[in-house]
């Protein structure tokens, strides 16, 4: 709710005061440095390093849009570099790799990259009132801004795993 309110406030400032603003929306960010282990990516990686199964709150079939934090930074910078273009003022842009993947597929991909395929996730199937299929189309950003993501999911997950490996080992020493 707060995200949509921020979108409306931003748009209002553009319409009312002709301020050079754009609205940005991104998928679920992931990458090194996220210490909220309630999120699926850091929790899966930490659990795998501990040789413990990750817990999935839903049934695992929920589709999400996972967006690498570095691609997010590059998207914001790309947009900022074009803010002199008045035709984009007041516009909303979705930034996404447009890869629709289930939570379970993501977990299995991380476990495979970590050579921990034997760790079967615990599926609680307790998620209530969540959107089953949530993703973004970045078509407008591609067409109007000539933007595209720079990183692949496997490449990003490997870099993310490496970050957590370094962090978790350093924090144990």
JSON list of C-alpha atoms in Angstrom, two decimals:
[
{"chain": "A", "resi": 1, "resn": "UNK", "atom": "CA", "xyz": [0.00, 0.00, 0.00]},
{"chain": "A", "resi": 2, "resn": "UNK", "atom": "CA", "xyz": [2.77, 2.48, 0.86]},
{"chain": "A", "resi": 3, "resn": "UNK", "atom": "CA", "xyz": [4.44, 1.85, -2.51]},
{"chain": "A", "resi": 4, "resn": "UNK", "atom": "CA", "xyz": [1.30, 2.75, -4.44]},
{"chain": "A", "resi": 5, "resn": "UNK", "atom": "CA", "xyz": [0.83, 5.84, -2.24]},
{"chain": "A", "resi": 6, "resn": "UNK", "atom": "CA", "xyz": [4.40, 6.93, -3.04]},
{"chain": "A", "resi": 7, "resn": "UNK", "atom": "CA", "xyz": [3.63, 6.43, -6.76]},
{"chain": "A", "resi": 8, "resn": "UNK", "atom": "CA", "xyz": [0.56, 8.67, -6.46]},
{"chain": "A", "resi": 9, "resn": "UNK", "atom": "CA", "xyz": [2.38, 11.37, -4.51]},
{"chain": "A", "resi": 10, "resn": "UNK", "atom": "CA", "xyz": [5.20, 11.37, -7.06]},
{"chain": "A", "resi": 11, "resn": "UNK", "atom": "CA", "xyz": [2.76, 11.65, -9.94]},
{"chain": "A", "resi": 12, "resn": "UNK", "atom": "CA", "xyz": [0.88, 14.44, -8.13]},
{"chain": "A", "resi": 13, "resn": "UNK", "atom": "CA", "xyz": [4.07, 16.49, -7.78]},
{"chain": "A", "resi": 14, "resn": "UNK", "atom": "CA", "xyz": [4.72, 16.09, -11.48]},
{"chain": "A", "resi": 15, "resn": "UNK", "atom": "CA", "xyz": [1.16, 17.09, -12.46]},
{"chain": "A", "resi": 16, "resn": "UNK", "atom": "CA", "xyz": [0.85, 19.93, -9.93]},
{"chain": "A", "resi": 17, "resn": "UNK", "atom": "CA", "xyz": [4.33, 21.45, -10.08]},
{"chain": "A", "resi": 18, "resn": "UNK", "atom": "CA", "xyz": [5.82, 20.02, -13.28]},
{"chain": "A", "resi": 19, "resn": "UNK", "atom": "CA", "xyz": [8.68, 18.53, -11.27]},
{"chain": "A", "resi": 20, "resn": "UNK", "atom": "CA", "xyz": [11.02, 16.27, -13.23]},
{"chain": "A", "resi": 21, "resn": "UNK", "atom": "CA", "xyz": [10.19, 13.00, -11.51]},
{"chain": "A", "resi": 22, "resn": "UNK", "atom": "CA", "xyz": [9.75, 9.39, -12.58]},
{"chain": "A", "resi": 23, "resn": "UNK", "atom": "CA", "xyz": [8.26, 6.48, -10.70]},
{"chain": "A", "resi": 24, "resn": "UNK", "atom": "CA", "xyz": [10.28, 3.30, -10.46]},
{"chain": "A", "resi": 25, "resn": "UNK", "atom": "CA", "xyz": [9.14, -0.19, -9.59]},
{"chain": "A", "resi": 26, "resn": "UNK", "atom": "CA", "xyz": [11.38, -3.22, -9.26]},
{"chain": "A", "resi": 27, "resn": "UNK", "atom": "CA", "xyz": [10.96, -6.90, -8.58]},
{"chain": "A", "resi": 28, "resn": "UNK", "atom": "CA", "xyz": [12.08, -8.56, -5.35]},
{"chain": "A", "resi": 29, "resn": "UNK", "atom": "CA", "xyz": [15.65, -7.42, -4.85]},
{"chain": "A", "resi": 30, "resn": "UNK", "atom": "CA", "xyz": [18.29, -9.95, -3.88]},
{"chain": "A", "resi": 31, "resn": "UNK", "atom": "CA", "xyz": [22.05, -9.90, -3.60]},
{"chain": "A", "resi": 32, "resn": "UNK", "atom": "CA", "xyz": [24.84, -9.77, -1.09]},
{"chain": "A", "resi": 33, "resn": "UNK", "atom": "CA", "xyz": [24.39, -7.62, 1.97]},
{"chain": "A", "resi": 34, "resn": "UNK", "atom": "CA", "xyz": [20.75, -8.48, 2.68]},
{"chain": "A", "resi": 35, "resn": "UNK", "atom": "CA", "xyz": [20.78, -9.67, 6.28]},
{"chain": "A", "resi": 36, "resn": "UNK", "atom": "CA", "xyz": [17.02, -10.14, 6.52]},
{"chain": "A", "resi": 37, "resn": "UNK", "atom": "CA", "xyz": [17.04, -13.90, 6.74]},
{"chain": "A", "resi": 38, "resn": "UNK", "atom": "CA", "xyz": [13.25, -13.96, 6.55]},
{"chain": "A", "resi": 39, "resn": "UNK", "atom": "CA", "xyz": [13.70, -13.52, 2.80]},
{"chain": "A", "resi": 40, "resn": "UNK", "atom": "CA", "xyz": [14.05, -16.60, 0.64]},
{"chain": "A", "resi": 41, "resn": "UNK", "atom": "CA", "xyz": [17.44, -15.95, -0.98]},
{"chain": "A", "resi": 42, "resn": "UNK", "atom": "CA", "xyz": [19.55, -15.19, 2.11]},
{"chain": "A", "resi": 43, "resn": "UNK", "atom": "CA", "xyz": [17.71, -17.81, 4.17]},
{"chain": "A", "resi": 44, "resn": "UNK", "atom": "CA", "xyz": [18.23, -20.52, 1.55]},
{"chain": "A", "resi": 45, "resn": "UNK", "atom": "CA", "xyz": [21.93, -19.73, 1.27]},
{"chain": "A", "resi": 46, "resn": "UNK", "atom": "CA", "xyz": [22.47, -19.58, 5.03]},
{"chain": "A", "resi": 47, "resn": "UNK", "atom": "CA", "xyz": [20.50, -22.79, 5.56]},
{"chain": "A", "resi": 48, "resn": "UNK", "atom": "CA", "xyz": [22.54, -24.57, 2.88]},
{"chain": "A", "resi": 49, "resn": "UNK", "atom": "CA", "xyz": [25.82, -23.49, 4.46]},
{"chain": "A", "resi": 50, "resn": "UNK", "atom": "CA", "xyz": [24.51, -24.93, 7.76]},
{"chain": "A", "resi": 51, "resn": "UNK", "atom": "CA", "xyz": [23.38, -28.14, 6.00]},
{"chain": "A", "resi": 52, "resn": "UNK", "atom": "CA", "xyz": [19.82, -27.49, 7.13]},
{"chain": "A", "resi": 53, "resn": "UNK", "atom": "CA", "xyz": [16.72, -27.52, 4.95]},
{"chain": "A", "resi": 54, "resn": "UNK", "atom": "CA", "xyz": [15.23, -24.14, 4.10]},
{"chain": "A", "resi": 55, "resn": "UNK", "atom": "CA", "xyz": [11.63, -23.49, 5.13]},
{"chain": "A", "resi": 56, "resn": "UNK", "atom": "CA", "xyz": [9.20, -22.27, 2.47]},
{"chain": "A", "resi": 57, "resn": "UNK", "atom": "CA", "xyz": [6.14, -20.59, 4.00]},
{"chain": "A", "resi": 58, "resn": "UNK", "atom": "CA", "xyz": [3.96, -21.06, 0.89]},
{"chain": "A", "resi": 59, "resn": "UNK", "atom": "CA", "xyz": [3.40, -24.21, -1.14]},
{"chain": "A", "resi": 60, "resn": "UNK", "atom": "CA", "xyz": [6.40, -23.20, -3.28]},
{"chain": "A", "resi": 61, "resn": "UNK", "atom": "CA", "xyz": [4.36, -22.54, -6.41]},
{"chain": "A", "resi": 62, "resn": "UNK", "atom": "CA", "xyz": [4.07, -18.76, -5.97]},
{"chain": "A", "resi": 63, "resn": "UNK", "atom": "CA", "xyz": [5.74, -16.97, -8.87]},
{"chain": "A", "resi": 64, "resn": "UNK", "atom": "CA", "xyz": [7.92, -14.00, -8.14]},
{"chain": "A", "resi": 65, "resn": "UNK", "atom": "CA", "xyz": [10.16, -11.62, -10.00]},
{"chain": "A", "resi": 66, "resn": "UNK", "atom": "CA", "xyz": [13.66, -11.67, -8.49]},
{"chain": "A", "resi": 67, "resn": "UNK", "atom": "CA", "xyz": [15.80, -8.70, -9.45]},
{"chain": "A", "resi": 68, "resn": "UNK", "atom": "CA", "xyz": [19.52, -8.50, -8.74]},
{"chain": "A", "resi": 69, "resn": "UNK", "atom": "CA", "xyz": [20.43, -5.45, -6.69]},
{"chain": "A", "resi": 70, "resn": "UNK", "atom": "CA", "xyz": [23.25, -4.43, -9.06]},
{"chain": "A", "resi": 71, "resn": "UNK", "atom": "CA", "xyz": [20.79, -4.42, -11.97]},
{"chain": "A", "resi": 72, "resn": "UNK", "atom": "CA", "xyz": [18.55, -2.25, -9.82]},
{"chain": "A", "resi": 73, "resn": "UNK", "atom": "CA", "xyz": [21.32, 0.26, -9.21]},
{"chain": "A", "resi": 74, "resn": "UNK", "atom": "CA", "xyz": [22.18, 0.33, -12.90]},
{"chain": "A", "resi": 75, "resn": "UNK", "atom": "CA", "xyz": [18.50, 0.82, -13.78]},
{"chain": "A", "resi": 76, "resn": "UNK", "atom": "CA", "xyz": [18.20, 3.82, -11.43]},
{"chain": "A", "resi": 77, "resn": "UNK", "atom": "CA", "xyz": [21.41, 5.34, -12.81]},
{"chain": "A", "resi": 78, "resn": "UNK", "atom": "CA", "xyz": [20.25, 4.76, -16.39]},
{"chain": "A", "resi": 79, "resn": "UNK", "atom": "CA", "xyz": [16.97, 6.53, -15.65]},
{"chain": "A", "resi": 80, "resn": "UNK", "atom": "CA", "xyz": [18.71, 9.40, -13.83]},
{"chain": "A", "resi": 81, "resn": "UNK", "atom": "CA", "xyz": [20.95, 9.98, -16.86]},
{"chain": "A", "resi": 82, "resn": "UNK", "atom": "CA", "xyz": [17.84, 10.51, -18.99]},
{"chain": "A", "resi": 83, "resn": "UNK", "atom": "CA", "xyz": [15.92, 12.85, -16.69]},
{"chain": "A", "resi": 84, "resn": "UNK", "atom": "CA", "xyz": [16.50, 15.82, -19.01]},
{"chain": "A", "resi": 85, "resn": "UNK", "atom": "CA", "xyz": [14.04, 14.20, -21.42]},
{"chain": "A", "resi": 86, "resn": "UNK", "atom": "CA", "xyz": [10.74, 15.91, -20.56]},
{"chain": "A", "resi": 87, "resn": "UNK", "atom": "CA", "xyz": [8.70, 13.21, -22.29]},
{"chain": "A", "resi": 88, "resn": "UNK", "atom": "CA", "xyz": [9.58, 10.73, -19.50]},
{"chain": "A", "resi": 89, "resn": "UNK", "atom": "CA", "xyz": [8.69, 13.07, -16.61]},
{"chain": "A", "resi": 90, "resn": "UNK", "atom": "CA", "xyz": [5.79, 11.75, -14.57]},
{"chain": "A", "resi": 91, "resn": "UNK", "atom": "CA", "xyz": [6.09, 8.29, -16.13]},
{"chain": "A", "resi": 92, "resn": "UNK", "atom": "CA", "xyz": [6.30, 5.02, -14.20]},
{"chain": "A", "resi": 93, "resn": "UNK", "atom": "CA", "xyz": [8.91, 2.45, -15.19]},
{"chain": "A", "resi": 94, "resn": "UNK", "atom": "CA", "xyz": [9.14, -1.18, -14.14]},
{"chain": "A", "resi": 95, "resn": "UNK", "atom": "CA", "xyz": [12.62, -2.64, -13.97]},
{"chain": "A", "resi": 96, "resn": "UNK", "atom": "CA", "xyz": [12.80, -6.40, -14.09]},
{"chain": "A", "resi": 97, "resn": "UNK", "atom": "CA", "xyz": [14.62, -9.27, -15.72]},
{"chain": "A", "resi": 98, "resn": "UNK", "atom": "CA", "xyz": [11.12, -10.53, -16.59]},
{"chain": "A", "resi": 99, "resn": "UNK", "atom": "CA", "xyz": [12.03, -14.02, -15.45]},
{"chain": "A", "resi": 100, "resn": "UNK", "atom": "CA", "xyz": [9.02, -15.63, -13.81]},
{"chain": "A", "resi": 101, "resn": "UNK", "atom": "CA", "xyz": [10.17, -18.32, -11.40]},
{"chain": "A", "resi": 102, "resn": "UNK", "atom": "CA", "xyz": [8.48, -20.14, -8.55]},
{"chain": "A", "resi": 103, "resn": "UNK", "atom": "CA", "xyz": [9.84, -19.92, -5.04]},
{"chain": "A", "resi": 104, "resn": "UNK", "atom": "CA", "xyz": [10.57, -23.65, -5.13]},
{"chain": "A", "resi": 105, "resn": "UNK", "atom": "CA", "xyz": [12.43, -23.37, -8.46]},
{"chain": "A", "resi": 106, "resn": "UNK", "atom": "CA", "xyz": [14.56, -20.56, -7.03]},
{"chain": "A", "resi": 107, "resn": "UNK", "atom": "CA", "xyz": [15.38, -22.58, -3.91]},
{"chain": "A", "resi": 108, "resn": "UNK", "atom": "CA", "xyz": [16.29, -25.63, -6.01]},
{"chain": "A", "resi": 109, "resn": "UNK", "atom": "CA", "xyz": [18.48, -23.47, -8.27]},
{"chain": "A", "resi": 110, "resn": "UNK", "atom": "CA", "xyz": [20.37, -22.06, -5.27]},
{"chain": "A", "resi": 111, "resn": "UNK", "atom": "CA", "xyz": [20.80, -25.52, -3.76]},
{"chain": "A", "resi": 112, "resn": "UNK", "atom": "CA", "xyz": [22.09, -26.87, -7.09]},
{"chain": "A", "resi": 113, "resn": "UNK", "atom": "CA", "xyz": [24.59, -24.02, -7.41]},
{"chain": "A", "resi": 114, "resn": "UNK", "atom": "CA", "xyz": [25.77, -24.77, -3.87]},
{"chain": "A", "resi": 115, "resn": "UNK", "atom": "CA", "xyz": [25.96, -28.52, -4.57]},
{"chain": "A", "resi": 116, "resn": "UNK", "atom": "CA", "xyz": [23.35, -29.13, -1.86]},
{"chain": "A", "resi": 117, "resn": "UNK", "atom": "CA", "xyz": [20.62, -30.80, -3.94]},
{"chain": "A", "resi": 118, "resn": "UNK", "atom": "CA", "xyz": [20.14, -33.37, -1.17]},
{"chain": "A", "resi": 119, "resn": "UNK", "atom": "CA", "xyz": [18.66, -30.69, 1.14]},
{"chain": "A", "resi": 120, "resn": "UNK", "atom": "CA", "xyz": [14.92, -30.97, 0.59]},
{"chain": "A", "resi": 121, "resn": "UNK", "atom": "CA", "xyz": [13.06, -27.77, 1.53]},
{"chain": "A", "resi": 122, "resn": "UNK", "atom": "CA", "xyz": [10.38, -27.92, 4.21]},
{"chain": "A", "resi": 123, "resn": "UNK", "atom": "CA", "xyz": [7.16, -26.67, 2.63]},
{"chain": "A", "resi": 124, "resn": "UNK", "atom": "CA", "xyz": [4.78, -25.27, 5.23]},
{"chain": "A", "resi": 125, "resn": "UNK", "atom": "CA", "xyz": [1.97, -24.26, 2.86]},
{"chain": "A", "resi": 126, "resn": "UNK", "atom": "CA", "xyz": [0.87, -21.61, 5.38]},
{"chain": "A", "resi": 127, "resn": "UNK", "atom": "CA", "xyz": [0.98, -18.46, 3.26]},
{"chain": "A", "resi": 128, "resn": "UNK", "atom": "CA", "xyz": [-2.35, -16.68, 3.33]},
{"chain": "A", "resi": 129, "resn": "UNK", "atom": "CA", "xyz": [-3.53, -13.63, 1.38]},
{"chain": "A", "resi": 130, "resn": "UNK", "atom": "CA", "xyz": [-0.48, -13.51, -0.87]},
{"chain": "A", "resi": 131, "resn": "UNK", "atom": "CA", "xyz": [-0.53, -12.88, -4.59]},
{"chain": "A", "resi": 132, "resn": "UNK", "atom": "CA", "xyz": [0.14, -16.17, -6.40]},
{"chain": "A", "resi": 133, "resn": "UNK", "atom": "CA", "xyz": [1.65, -14.76, -9.59]},
{"chain": "A", "resi": 134, "resn": "UNK", "atom": "CA", "xyz": [3.53, -11.50, -9.12]},
{"chain": "A", "resi": 135, "resn": "UNK", "atom": "CA", "xyz": [5.87, -10.13, -11.76]},
{"chain": "A", "resi": 136, "resn": "UNK", "atom": "CA", "xyz": [6.69, -6.97, -13.68]},
{"chain": "A", "resi": 137, "resn": "UNK", "atom": "CA", "xyz": [6.89, -6.19, -17.37]},
{"chain": "A", "resi": 138, "resn": "UNK", "atom": "CA", "xyz": [9.87, -3.99, -18.22]},
{"chain": "A", "resi": 139, "resn": "UNK", "atom": "CA", "xyz": [8.66, -3.44, -21.79]},
{"chain": "A", "resi": 140, "resn": "UNK", "atom": "CA", "xyz": [8.14, 0.31, -21.28]},
{"chain": "A", "resi": 141, "resn": "UNK", "atom": "CA", "xyz": [11.65, 0.74, -19.82]},
{"chain": "A", "resi": 142, "resn": "UNK", "atom": "CA", "xyz": [13.13, -1.25, -22.70]},
{"chain": "A", "resi": 143, "resn": "UNK", "atom": "CA", "xyz": [11.28, 0.77, -25.32]},
{"chain": "A", "resi": 144, "resn": "UNK", "atom": "CA", "xyz": [11.33, 4.31, -23.89]},
{"chain": "A", "resi": 145, "resn": "UNK", "atom": "CA", "xyz": [14.67, 4.20, -22.07]},
{"chain": "A", "resi": 146, "resn": "UNK", "atom": "CA", "xyz": [16.52, 1.60, -24.13]},
{"chain": "A", "resi": 147, "resn": "UNK", "atom": "CA", "xyz": [17.19, -0.25, -20.88]},
{"chain": "A", "resi": 148, "resn": "UNK", "atom": "CA", "xyz": [17.84, -3.91, -20.28]},
{"chain": "A", "resi": 149, "resn": "UNK", "atom": "CA", "xyz": [19.16, -5.93, -17.34]},
{"chain": "A", "resi": 150, "resn": "UNK", "atom": "CA", "xyz": [22.86, -6.73, -17.43]},
{"chain": "A", "resi": 151, "resn": "UNK", "atom": "CA", "xyz": [23.04, -9.92, -15.35]},
{"chain": "A", "resi": 152, "resn": "UNK", "atom": "CA", "xyz": [21.70, -13.46, -15.63]},
{"chain": "A", "resi": 153, "resn": "UNK", "atom": "CA", "xyz": [20.04, -15.22, -12.71]},
{"chain": "A", "resi": 154, "resn": "UNK", "atom": "CA", "xyz": [22.69, -17.95, -12.41]},
{"chain": "A", "resi": 155, "resn": "UNK", "atom": "CA", "xyz": [25.54, -15.43, -12.55]},
{"chain": "A", "resi": 156, "resn": "UNK", "atom": "CA", "xyz": [23.88, -13.27, -9.89]},
{"chain": "A", "resi": 157, "resn": "UNK", "atom": "CA", "xyz": [23.05, -16.17, -7.61]},
{"chain": "A", "resi": 158, "resn": "UNK", "atom": "CA", "xyz": [26.67, -17.38, -7.77]},
{"chain": "A", "resi": 159, "resn": "UNK", "atom": "CA", "xyz": [27.92, -13.91, -6.84]},
{"chain": "A", "resi": 160, "resn": "UNK", "atom": "CA", "xyz": [25.35, -13.69, -4.05]},
{"chain": "A", "resi": 161, "resn": "UNK", "atom": "CA", "xyz": [26.31, -17.11, -2.69]},
{"chain": "A", "resi": 162, "resn": "UNK", "atom": "CA", "xyz": [29.97, -16.04, -2.70]},
{"chain": "A", "resi": 163, "resn": "UNK", "atom": "CA", "xyz": [29.13, -12.86, -0.77]},
{"chain": "A", "resi": 164, "resn": "UNK", "atom": "CA", "xyz": [27.28, -14.82, 1.92]},
{"chain": "A", "resi": 165, "resn": "UNK", "atom": "CA", "xyz": [30.03, -17.42, 2.06]},
{"chain": "A", "resi": 166, "resn": "UNK", "atom": "CA", "xyz": [32.61, -14.70, 2.73]},
{"chain": "A", "resi": 167, "resn": "UNK", "atom": "CA", "xyz": [30.31, -12.91, 5.20]},
{"chain": "A", "resi": 168, "resn": "UNK", "atom": "CA", "xyz": [29.27, -15.98, 7.16]},
{"chain": "A", "resi": 169, "resn": "UNK", "atom": "CA", "xyz": [32.81, -17.36, 7.37]},
{"chain": "A", "resi": 170, "resn": "UNK", "atom": "CA", "xyz": [34.17, -13.96, 8.46]},
{"chain": "A", "resi": 171, "resn": "UNK", "atom": "CA", "xyz": [31.47, -13.59, 11.10]},
{"chain": "A", "resi": 172, "resn": "UNK", "atom": "CA", "xyz": [32.38, -17.00, 12.56]},
{"chain": "A", "resi": 173, "resn": "UNK", "atom": "CA", "xyz": [36.07, -16.06, 12.94]}
]
